[in-house]
Amino acid sequence: MSKANSTGGTGTRRPAGTDADEVTHSSAPGPDGSADDSAHGAAGERLSTAPREDRPETAGGVPAMGVVAWVRWFWRQLTSMRVALILLFLLSLGAIPGSLIPQNSVDEMKVEAFKDRHTTLTPLYEKLQLFDVYSSVWFSAIYILLFVSLIGCIVPRTGQFVGQLRSRPPGAPKRLTRLPAYTTWRTEAQPDEVRAAALKVLRKRRFRAHEAGDAVAAEKGYLREAGNLVFHIALIVMLVAFACGQLFKSEGGKLIVEGDGFANTQTQYDNIKYGSLYDPDSLAPFSFVLKDFVGTYEKSGPQRGTPRTFEARVTYAEGADGPDRDGVIKVNEPLVVDGTKVYLIAHGYAPVVTVRDGSGKVVSRSAVPLLPIDNNITSSGAIKVMDGYKDKNGEKTQLGFKAFFVPTFAGHGKGQMFSQFPALDFPVLALSAYHGSLGVDSGLAQNVYQLDTSKMKEFKDEKGELLKKMLMPGEKLDLPDGAGSITYEGTEEWASFQISQQPGNGWALGGAVAAIAGLAGSLFIQRRRVWVRAVRGADGVTVVEMAGLGRSESARLPEELGELSGALVTTAPVAPAAPAEPDAPDTSDAPDTPRAPDTDGKPTTPDAGQDQDPDAPDATNEAGSRPVHPAEAPAEGAEK
C-alpha cells in the first residue's frame, strides 16, 4: 500500500477509499490512559473524530450555512422553473377576487354599495385589501417576485442557447445500434460520396449538419428552446406593459345626457383617477357631444329584452380648434382620439321635469338622470331644487323629490311598479315630495342620486300622508297650499362613458401573441439529432448506418429517419446480395466443448440480457455494427 494510505507515523494502515475523518487515531496511551494526540501535530488533529469547537452545526448535525450560502440557495429556488410556475399560479389566483369583488379603481359607487350590503365581510376585505387588489401589497409582492424569477431564468438560459447555436452538432457515437432509431444497408458507392450525399439531404431538410470523421452529424429543432425563451421574454414584456399601464394611466367617468357634451379637462369628469407617475397636465385635448343614443331590444322569445342595437352617436373634435367629425361608440368599440379611448359602458333614462313656485314662475327645468336597478331599466334617483325657490311666505327653501321611473309600465293593478321591457314604450314617473334643507350647504360631498331627508319635511296630501303620485308625460304634481308644482315633460336618454389613457396596451397585446407563439413552439417542435456513418467494410463494400436520437420524446423520429434513409438510398443504392456460401459440414456428432463449471458444478451459458463492455470486440465490421441487407433489416425506427 502506498504511503499516502498509511496513518503516517503509527504504521497502522487504513483501507483505500476510507475518509480520513473515519479512521480512529491509534497511538500509544498517555499517562492518563488516553491517546496523546499532541504527539502527532496537525496530522493527528486532522485524523481525529472528536468534534471541533469552531465548527458551527445545527441541531441535526448538519453544518450551518452562512449568509452567502443562504442567499445563493434562495436565488436558486427563486429562479427555478417550479417556483416560477407557482408564482404564476398565485398571480392568477390573486386576480380572482379582483374580478369578483368591486374595485375602487373601477367603480367606487359599486364598492360603497357592496359595503352597505355586506357589513360583516367589509372589515375583513379592507384588511386584506380586496377592494384594491391590483395595488395591494401582497399582489405587488407576487408580481415583483415573478418578474425577478423570470429574469433569473432567462439570462443564463439565453447564454446557454447562444452557445448551442455557435457550436456544431456532436460527432457520432461509436455504436449507433444502441440508439432508439437505427437502420443500415450496404452500397457500392464510395464512403465520401455517401457522406456528401447525406450532408446535402440533411441540409435540404433544414438540419444543421457537418462532417465529423467517418460520419455526418446533424441536429434540428433549435426553435424549441427559442420558443421557450420567447415565451418567458413575452411574459416579462406583459408584466412591464401592465406595470407601465398602472403607473402612467388616467381613467375617469362621465355621464352625458343627449344634447350635452364633454371636454377632456379635469373639471369635466364625474370621477377621475391617475397613476402614481401620471402628469395631469398631459390630458389629450379633445371634446365630443352626445347627439343621440340608439338602443333596440329583442321583443319576443327567450331572449326578450336583449339589446340588439346599443350605440352612442357623437360629434367630436380633436384639439382646441379641430374640425367636427361624426363618430359612433359601441360596446367594445371605443372612440380613439389622440391615444385616449372613450368607452360606452352604461345607458339609462333622464326624465325632463319642470318645477314652478307658487306664483307659477319656472324655478328649474332639466333632464334628471336616474340609475337603473334591473335589466329592464327600472330606475331610481332624486330630483333636487337647491336655489331659486320660495315658499308661499316668500322664504327661500329647498325642494327634494324621490323619483322612481319605469320605461314600460304594466298598468295599474298588474303588480308592483317595475318595468316590463327596457324600451321607452309606456313611461311612468313616480314622485314623492319633501321640503326643507337638502344638506348641500354644509360643504360635505353628497350622492346626487340619493335624497337625504333627515332635515326635510314631507309634503302631506289630503289624507295627511306623504304626497306622492305617478305621472305620465305631460302630467304634473301640484304641491299643497299653493307651494307650486312639478311637471313631467318627457324623457331623454343618457349614456355613461369611460375615458381612459393607458399606455402599454399594444405591448401587452404583442407580448400575449408572442407568448402563445413561443409556447406553441416549445410544445410542438422536437429537437433531435441524426448521424450517418459510411465506411468501407472488410469485403470492400461500403456500409451505411443511420441513427437518430430525440432530445425529448418524439414519436415521429423513426418515421423521419425512414424518410431520410429513403432519400439517401437514391444516391447510395443497396448493393446486390452476396452469393450464398456452401453449407458447412455437419459436426453434430463432435463432442461438445466443455464449459467452465460454476460454483454448483454446472456449465455456465452467456446471459443475453447481461450488460457487456461497449468497447469489447464482437463480430462487427469496421463501422462497429454488423452489415444488414435491407431485406433482413428491422423495420425503420425499430431498436436494433
XYZ file of C-alpha atoms in Angstrom:
640
model
C 0.000 0.000 0.000
C 1.247 3.430 -0.837
C 2.465 5.763 1.779
C -0.471 8.056 1.138
C -2.787 5.393 2.533
C -0.951 5.000 5.819
C -1.686 6.913 9.005
C 1.736 8.494 8.927
C 3.789 7.522 11.914
C 1.924 4.679 13.626
C 2.320 2.041 10.961
C -1.426 1.437 11.003
C -2.931 1.254 7.544
C -6.495 2.127 6.564
C -8.414 0.653 3.650
C -8.188 2.512 0.407
C -11.052 4.916 -0.136
C -11.725 5.448 3.570
C -12.020 9.086 4.546
C -9.513 10.463 6.971
C -12.250 11.515 9.387
C -13.490 7.894 9.592
C -10.153 6.494 10.770
C -9.741 6.310 14.548
C -6.400 7.647 15.631
C -4.188 4.876 17.005
C -1.319 5.809 19.217
C 0.336 4.894 22.461
C -1.739 5.816 25.505
C -0.621 8.733 27.590
C -0.065 8.739 31.302
C -3.806 9.059 31.956
C -4.655 6.205 29.595
C -5.760 8.454 26.703
C -4.097 8.818 23.356
C -1.581 11.605 23.059
C -2.886 13.490 20.029
C -0.422 16.273 20.512
C 2.391 13.926 19.625
C 1.185 13.791 16.039
C 0.703 17.501 15.480
C -1.588 18.708 12.664
C -1.842 15.229 11.099
C -3.271 13.731 14.257
C -5.715 16.618 14.592
C -6.985 16.081 11.047
C -7.499 12.349 11.674
C -9.299 12.832 14.977
C -13.048 12.108 15.065
C -13.633 14.408 18.026
C -15.979 17.347 17.265
C -14.314 20.657 16.614
C -15.303 23.571 18.758
C -15.061 26.103 15.907
C -17.416 24.250 13.503
C -20.970 25.689 13.674
C -23.548 22.950 13.492
C -27.294 22.761 13.629
C -29.280 20.511 15.933
C -29.340 17.782 13.291
C -25.578 17.709 12.967
C -25.587 19.444 9.559
C -23.072 22.283 9.210
C -24.829 25.651 9.350
C -24.846 27.803 6.200
C -23.569 31.328 6.181
C -25.330 34.385 4.821
C -23.833 33.999 1.345
C -24.883 30.350 1.175
C -28.428 31.208 2.223
C -28.609 33.985 -0.383
C -27.334 31.601 -3.063
C -29.860 28.952 -2.007
C -32.736 31.449 -2.059
C -31.703 32.723 -5.504
C -31.573 29.183 -6.898
C -35.034 28.441 -5.535
C -36.477 31.710 -6.807
C -35.119 31.236 -10.342
C -36.212 27.615 -10.612
C -38.988 26.674 -13.003
C -41.038 25.199 -10.174
C -41.146 28.469 -8.235
C -41.877 30.469 -11.404
C -44.904 28.290 -12.119
C -46.060 28.595 -8.500
C -45.797 32.389 -8.651
C -47.646 32.486 -11.968
C -50.402 30.361 -10.438
C -50.567 32.630 -7.379
C -50.793 35.695 -9.630
C -53.731 34.138 -11.484
C -55.307 33.116 -8.192
C -54.873 36.611 -6.785
C -56.665 38.137 -9.784
C -59.852 36.201 -8.969
C -61.033 38.470 -6.115
C -60.178 41.451 -8.315
C -62.721 40.154 -10.829
C -65.433 39.124 -8.364
C -65.244 41.940 -5.798
C -65.899 45.589 -6.818
C -62.695 47.596 -7.057
C -62.148 51.215 -6.065
C -60.099 51.744 -9.205
C -63.086 50.798 -11.388
C -66.277 51.946 -9.654
C -66.291 53.475 -6.183
C -70.098 53.585 -6.110
C -70.310 49.811 -6.501
C -67.755 49.428 -3.718
C -69.838 51.576 -1.387
C -72.980 49.649 -2.293
C -71.164 46.365 -1.593
C -70.021 47.651 1.793
C -73.580 48.644 2.692
C -74.886 45.173 1.806
C -72.081 43.199 3.492
C -71.294 44.874 6.782
C -69.732 41.704 8.225
C -67.331 40.993 5.350
C -66.309 44.594 4.760
C -63.793 44.924 7.664
C -62.111 41.641 6.624
C -61.967 42.652 2.961
C -60.483 46.018 3.859
C -57.724 44.415 5.943
C -56.920 42.043 3.063
C -57.039 44.960 0.580
C -59.583 43.101 -1.543
C -61.170 46.353 -2.721
C -57.775 47.382 -4.170
C -56.384 44.009 -5.270
C -54.083 45.165 -8.059
C -52.393 47.807 -5.914
C -52.271 45.700 -2.739
C -49.041 44.769 -1.007
C -49.470 41.022 -1.430
C -50.335 41.225 -5.142
C -47.386 43.559 -5.769
C -45.058 41.158 -3.918
C -46.142 38.222 -6.102
C -45.809 40.414 -9.180
C -42.262 41.538 -8.363
C -41.084 38.050 -7.345
C -42.407 36.611 -10.606
C -40.645 39.357 -12.531
C -37.303 38.620 -10.813
C -37.795 34.860 -11.209
C -38.370 35.154 -14.952
C -35.298 37.323 -15.420
C -33.220 34.864 -13.374
C -34.433 32.050 -15.624
C -33.919 33.844 -18.917
C -30.428 35.291 -18.522
C -28.465 32.015 -18.022
C -30.619 30.073 -20.479
C -30.068 32.709 -23.141
C -26.315 32.369 -22.739
C -26.567 28.594 -22.997
C -28.752 28.820 -26.089
C -26.358 31.226 -27.817
C -23.525 28.807 -27.034
C -25.509 25.944 -28.575
C -26.139 27.955 -31.729
C -22.445 28.735 -32.079
C -21.369 25.131 -31.553
C -21.630 22.238 -34.002
C -23.642 19.057 -33.504
C -21.568 16.426 -31.655
C -19.850 13.610 -33.506
C -21.368 10.178 -33.981
C -21.283 7.688 -31.079
C -19.139 4.594 -31.515
C -22.110 2.219 -31.520
C -25.076 3.640 -33.411
C -27.002 0.391 -32.879
C -27.753 1.442 -29.329
C -29.780 4.484 -30.378
C -33.582 4.245 -30.386
C -33.959 4.744 -34.176
C -31.486 2.891 -36.400
C -31.123 1.463 -39.915
C -28.252 0.213 -42.100
C -27.512 -1.116 -45.594
C -24.613 -1.883 -47.935
C -23.885 0.092 -51.087
C -21.307 0.122 -53.861
C -20.957 3.916 -53.637
C -17.787 5.335 -52.158
C -17.912 6.432 -48.483
C -17.022 10.011 -49.429
C -19.866 10.099 -51.950
C -22.318 8.763 -49.349
C -21.292 11.336 -46.757
C -21.528 14.167 -49.309
C -24.987 12.995 -50.349
C -26.068 12.688 -46.697
C -24.829 16.202 -45.999
C -26.859 17.515 -48.937
C -30.019 15.620 -47.930
C -29.853 16.759 -44.302
C -29.220 20.391 -45.141
C -32.089 20.338 -47.638
C -34.353 19.324 -44.751
C -33.060 22.244 -42.639
C -30.705 20.239 -40.422
C -27.513 21.838 -39.194
C -25.018 19.297 -40.486
C -21.266 18.833 -40.853
C -18.787 16.027 -41.398
C -17.155 14.641 -38.256
C -14.651 11.878 -39.026
C -16.250 8.987 -40.862
C -19.789 10.260 -40.239
C -22.099 13.198 -40.803
C -23.579 14.757 -37.651
C -26.798 16.773 -37.888
C -29.208 18.412 -35.475
C -32.597 20.072 -35.839
C -35.218 21.648 -33.591
C -33.316 24.563 -32.066
C -36.512 26.609 -32.274
C -37.875 24.571 -29.375
C -35.554 26.316 -26.935
C -36.041 29.584 -28.839
C -39.790 29.240 -28.332
C -39.215 28.610 -24.641
C -37.150 31.776 -24.337
C -39.676 33.778 -26.375
C -42.422 32.620 -24.029
C -40.540 33.773 -20.936
C -39.472 37.068 -22.523
C -43.061 37.690 -23.627
C -44.222 37.205 -20.045
C -41.745 39.870 -18.929
C -42.976 42.216 -21.669
C -46.557 41.693 -20.483
C -45.576 42.364 -16.869
C -43.700 45.538 -17.830
C -46.600 46.713 -20.003
C -49.042 46.055 -17.184
C -46.853 47.992 -14.734
C -46.476 50.952 -17.100
C -50.217 50.949 -17.705
C -50.883 51.199 -13.977
C -48.232 53.845 -13.294
C -48.947 56.180 -16.216
C -52.684 55.724 -16.713
C -55.581 58.136 -16.331
C -59.134 56.880 -16.082
C -62.366 58.729 -15.434
C -66.104 58.511 -15.958
C -68.695 60.905 -17.337
C -72.479 60.619 -17.618
C -73.857 62.643 -20.525
C -77.493 63.317 -21.425
C -78.449 63.574 -25.088
C -77.529 67.019 -26.371
C -74.838 67.652 -23.767
C -71.100 67.494 -24.370
C -67.753 66.815 -22.718
C -64.303 68.412 -22.904
C -61.297 66.427 -21.748
C -60.345 68.548 -18.742
C -60.185 67.551 -15.078
C -63.217 69.629 -14.075
C -65.466 67.887 -16.620
C -65.115 64.402 -15.107
C -67.619 62.953 -12.657
C -64.683 60.993 -11.216
C -61.100 60.558 -12.321
C -58.038 58.651 -11.141
C -54.392 58.853 -12.102
C -51.445 56.523 -11.939
C -48.737 57.430 -9.457
C -46.425 58.710 -12.241
C -49.055 60.340 -14.438
C -48.920 64.067 -15.180
C -52.463 65.552 -15.055
C -51.416 68.270 -17.480
C -50.868 65.673 -20.202
C -54.594 65.046 -20.849
C -55.184 64.854 -24.589
C -57.162 67.894 -25.813
C -60.454 66.821 -27.429
C -64.214 67.175 -26.945
C -67.400 65.450 -28.057
C -71.187 65.917 -27.942
C -73.701 63.092 -27.488
C -76.168 63.670 -30.327
C -78.271 60.568 -29.863
C -78.337 57.217 -28.151
C -79.860 54.313 -30.073
C -80.965 51.186 -28.272
C -83.179 48.433 -29.692
C -84.174 45.225 -27.927
C -85.487 41.770 -28.751
C -89.274 41.896 -28.332
C -90.164 38.203 -28.124
C -88.777 34.765 -27.498
C -86.446 33.540 -24.764
C -84.101 36.490 -25.372
C -86.779 39.128 -24.929
C -85.213 42.358 -23.723
C -81.721 41.533 -25.000
C -80.068 44.581 -26.639
C -79.714 44.352 -30.414
C -78.513 47.885 -31.088
C -76.555 49.700 -28.396
C -74.617 52.684 -29.670
C -73.937 56.338 -28.958
C -73.732 58.702 -31.901
C -71.398 61.602 -31.216
C -69.730 64.568 -32.825
C -66.117 65.009 -31.736
C -63.250 67.396 -32.365
C -59.548 66.766 -31.829
C -57.593 69.625 -30.324
C -58.876 73.044 -29.376
C -59.797 74.135 -32.925
C -60.168 70.821 -34.729
C -62.988 70.246 -37.225
C -66.108 68.398 -36.102
C -66.349 64.774 -37.062
C -69.112 62.232 -36.649
C -68.468 59.035 -34.769
C -70.280 56.054 -33.300
C -69.286 54.468 -29.985
C -70.380 50.883 -29.383
C -69.721 48.332 -26.688
C -66.092 47.171 -27.035
C -65.678 49.595 -29.970
C -64.356 52.787 -28.346
C -63.729 56.145 -29.904
C -59.949 56.678 -30.089
C -58.722 60.266 -30.064
C -55.016 61.100 -29.713
C -54.240 57.902 -27.789
C -57.253 58.267 -25.474
C -60.115 55.779 -25.682
C -63.747 56.619 -24.950
C -65.767 53.528 -23.997
C -69.546 53.227 -23.791
C -70.272 51.440 -20.517
C -73.882 52.160 -19.496
C -77.206 53.630 -20.550
C -80.348 54.923 -18.846
C -83.162 57.429 -18.875
C -83.389 61.035 -17.699
C -86.953 62.352 -17.148
C -87.318 66.013 -18.054
C -89.117 67.860 -15.224
C -90.165 71.467 -14.738
C -90.535 72.914 -11.206
C -92.605 76.052 -10.594
C -93.165 78.029 -7.415
C -96.486 79.226 -6.064
C -96.600 82.176 -8.486
C -96.130 79.924 -11.480
C -92.545 81.023 -12.086
C -90.284 78.333 -13.535
C -87.649 77.606 -10.919
C -85.944 74.643 -12.567
C -86.180 72.741 -15.814
C -83.734 69.934 -16.506
C -83.300 66.309 -17.524
C -82.504 64.361 -14.346
C -80.545 61.112 -14.891
C -81.807 58.144 -12.858
C -79.825 54.970 -12.171
C -81.078 51.593 -13.473
C -81.700 48.896 -10.869
C -82.565 45.947 -13.162
C -82.135 44.745 -16.742
C -85.420 46.331 -17.817
C -84.006 49.724 -16.751
C -86.337 50.295 -13.825
C -84.624 53.390 -12.396
C -84.478 55.397 -9.204
C -82.913 58.662 -8.128
C -83.560 62.095 -6.721
C -84.664 65.467 -8.062
C -83.210 68.378 -6.103
C -84.118 72.070 -6.314
C -81.399 73.884 -4.401
C -81.755 77.538 -5.453
C -84.432 79.947 -6.673
C -87.472 78.507 -4.908
C -89.534 80.451 -2.354
C -92.477 79.157 -0.380
C -95.843 80.874 -0.083
C -94.392 83.164 2.604
C -91.600 84.314 0.298
C -88.895 82.478 2.267
C -86.158 80.648 0.465
C -86.222 76.907 0.938
C -85.192 73.782 -0.935
C -87.259 71.046 -2.569
C -86.492 67.366 -2.922
C -88.317 64.584 -4.782
C -87.699 60.860 -4.625
C -88.102 59.569 -8.173
C -88.928 56.074 -9.433
C -89.126 55.574 -13.204
C -90.207 52.690 -15.455
C -89.837 52.901 -19.255
C -92.581 50.291 -19.811
C -95.313 50.286 -17.180
C -97.512 47.208 -16.894
C -100.525 49.250 -15.803
C -102.486 49.773 -12.608
C -103.498 46.622 -10.814
C -100.870 44.497 -12.593
C -98.362 44.024 -9.828
C -95.696 46.314 -8.472
C -94.336 49.256 -10.393
C -91.456 47.617 -12.215
C -90.563 47.924 -15.869
C -91.671 45.111 -18.175
C -89.341 45.995 -21.064
C -86.203 48.167 -21.431
C -87.507 50.263 -24.335
C -89.394 53.508 -23.800
C -92.865 52.096 -24.608
C -95.056 53.225 -21.665
C -93.006 55.580 -19.427
C -94.282 56.419 -15.943
C -92.571 58.574 -13.295
C -93.499 58.198 -9.605
C -92.621 61.102 -7.297
C -92.806 61.781 -3.552
C -92.228 65.384 -2.372
C -90.225 66.958 0.504
C -89.178 70.492 1.504
C -86.540 71.879 3.856
C -82.732 71.629 3.817
C -81.063 69.249 1.377
C -77.812 69.392 3.373
C -75.781 70.644 0.429
C -74.827 73.897 2.165
C -72.640 72.082 4.687
C -69.877 71.633 2.130
C -69.828 67.839 2.508
C -69.927 65.616 -0.559
C -73.347 64.188 -1.333
C -74.636 61.486 -3.640
C -76.641 63.144 -6.394
C -78.788 60.026 -6.805
C -79.892 59.868 -3.161
C -82.073 62.225 -1.150
C -81.124 62.984 2.464
C -84.444 63.654 4.249
C -83.030 64.000 7.762
C -83.526 67.803 7.666
C -86.573 67.844 5.428
C -90.313 67.632 5.938
C -92.843 65.717 3.926
C -95.489 67.396 1.826
C -98.807 65.962 3.006
C -101.791 65.030 0.861
C -105.457 65.382 1.822
C -105.231 62.255 3.987
C -102.232 63.576 5.928
C -99.873 61.092 4.284
C -96.730 61.633 2.218
C -97.592 63.377 -1.031
C -96.804 61.064 -3.964
C -98.131 60.473 -7.441
C -97.448 58.523 -10.637
C -97.114 60.759 -13.686
C -97.175 60.127 -17.393
C -95.558 62.570 -19.850
C -97.372 65.928 -19.706
C -98.884 65.402 -16.249
C -97.972 67.350 -13.116
C -97.961 67.033 -9.344
C -99.402 70.064 -7.525
C -97.819 70.843 -4.179
C -100.275 71.592 -1.322
C -101.160 75.072 -0.089
C -100.119 76.726 -3.325
C -96.465 75.750 -2.898
C -96.019 75.185 -6.630
C -95.889 72.187 -8.900
C -93.617 69.741 -10.741
C -94.404 68.635 -14.305
C -93.118 65.530 -16.129
C -92.374 66.914 -19.606
C -90.825 63.900 -21.319
C -87.800 61.599 -21.296
C -84.267 61.935 -22.585
C -81.676 59.171 -22.696
C -78.227 59.288 -21.186
C -75.025 57.321 -21.734
C -72.127 56.782 -19.391
C -68.604 56.840 -20.808
C -65.222 55.788 -19.505
C -62.366 57.932 -20.802
C -59.030 56.202 -20.308
C -55.462 56.775 -21.360
C -53.374 53.709 -20.599
C -50.000 53.244 -22.313
C -48.597 49.787 -22.793
C -51.727 48.097 -24.130
C -50.097 47.490 -27.502
C -47.037 45.992 -25.833
C -49.239 43.800 -23.674
C -51.109 42.519 -26.733
C -47.851 41.870 -28.595
C -46.466 40.057 -25.557
C -49.572 37.881 -25.323
C -49.344 36.902 -29.005
C -45.613 36.203 -28.685
C -46.203 34.137 -25.532
C -48.737 31.942 -27.346
C -46.402 31.516 -30.330
C -43.430 30.705 -28.096
C -45.433 28.232 -26.038
C -46.655 26.508 -29.202
C -43.068 26.243 -30.450
C -41.772 24.804 -27.171
C -44.564 22.223 -27.104
C -44.699 21.058 -30.734
C -41.129 21.437 -32.016
C -38.958 18.415 -31.234
C -35.195 18.704 -31.031
C -33.393 15.665 -32.488
C -30.021 14.538 -33.775
C -29.187 12.305 -36.737
C -25.898 10.629 -37.644
C -24.919 8.992 -40.944
C -21.799 6.825 -40.938
C -20.301 5.474 -44.167
C -17.196 3.245 -44.001
C -15.706 0.531 -46.180
C -16.356 -2.962 -44.867
C -13.915 -5.859 -44.753
C -15.185 -7.132 -48.139
C -14.675 -3.735 -49.781
C -18.398 -2.821 -49.858
C -19.448 0.444 -48.186
C -21.549 0.012 -45.060
C -24.020 2.858 -44.359
C -25.501 3.353 -40.898
C -28.139 5.907 -39.915
C -29.365 6.561 -36.381
C -31.462 9.220 -34.665
C -31.820 10.440 -31.101
C -34.530 12.778 -29.791
C -33.567 15.323 -27.136
C -37.162 14.944 -25.973
C -39.687 12.222 -26.585
C -40.656 12.263 -30.271
C -42.919 9.657 -31.833
C -42.051 10.930 -35.307
C -38.304 10.316 -35.087
C -38.363 6.764 -36.594
C -40.621 7.960 -39.399
C -38.321 10.897 -40.130
C -35.280 8.636 -40.113
C -37.034 6.388 -42.646
C -37.700 9.368 -44.907
C -34.049 10.452 -44.683
C -32.771 6.968 -45.444
C -35.171 6.706 -48.409
C -33.830 9.976 -49.797
C -30.233 8.829 -49.313
C -30.810 5.433 -50.962
C -31.396 7.186 -54.291
C -27.748 8.309 -54.214
C -26.323 5.280 -52.393
C -28.441 2.360 -53.664
C -28.436 -1.003 -51.928
C -25.671 -3.321 -53.149
C -26.649 -6.729 -54.614
C -26.741 -9.568 -52.131
C -23.568 -11.654 -51.854
C -23.723 -15.289 -53.259
C -24.673 -17.890 -50.712
C -21.780 -19.850 -49.189
C -21.741 -23.727 -49.266
C -23.148 -25.457 -46.231
C -20.637 -26.253 -43.524
C -20.056 -29.973 -42.711
C -22.289 -31.437 -40.056
C -20.454 -31.582 -36.762
C -23.386 -32.651 -34.641
C -21.538 -35.822 -33.586
C -18.490 -33.934 -32.467
C -18.017 -33.846 -28.739
C -19.242 -30.707 -27.079
C -16.670 -28.285 -25.860
C -16.690 -28.429 -22.101
C -17.720 -25.266 -20.337
C -16.222 -23.906 -17.204
C -18.278 -25.114 -14.265
C -19.891 -22.645 -11.949
C -19.900 -22.841 -8.196
C -22.560 -25.554 -8.343
C -20.584 -27.657 -10.787
C -22.936 -26.822 -13.707
C -21.783 -25.293 -17.017
C -22.483 -21.553 -17.436
C -24.073 -20.029 -20.502
C -23.793 -16.393 -21.513
C -26.795 -14.301 -20.479
C -28.218 -12.449 -23.463
C -29.534 -9.687 -21.223
C -26.271 -9.241 -19.317
C -24.524 -5.902 -19.728
C -21.458 -6.091 -21.901
C -18.487 -3.828 -22.287
C -19.249 -1.335 -25.074
C -15.620 -1.472 -26.184
C -15.365 -5.300 -26.221
C -14.719 -6.755 -29.724
C -17.539 -8.602 -31.435
C -18.359 -9.890 -34.891
C -18.785 -6.479 -36.475
C -17.266 -4.631 -39.363
C -15.156 -1.522 -39.182
C -18.247 0.595 -38.672
C -18.871 -1.015 -35.314
C -22.028 -2.910 -36.387
C -22.988 -5.909 -38.473
C -23.919 -5.022 -42.076
C -27.559 -5.871 -42.666
C -29.191 -6.228 -46.045
C -32.352 -4.090 -46.316
C -34.373 -7.289 -46.780
C -33.084 -8.502 -43.422
C -33.034 -5.103 -41.696
C -35.534 -4.404 -38.944
C -38.415 -2.040 -39.537
C -37.471 1.626 -39.705
C -37.237 3.088 -36.263
C -37.066 -0.280 -34.509
C -34.369 -0.640 -31.887
C -31.550 -2.829 -33.145
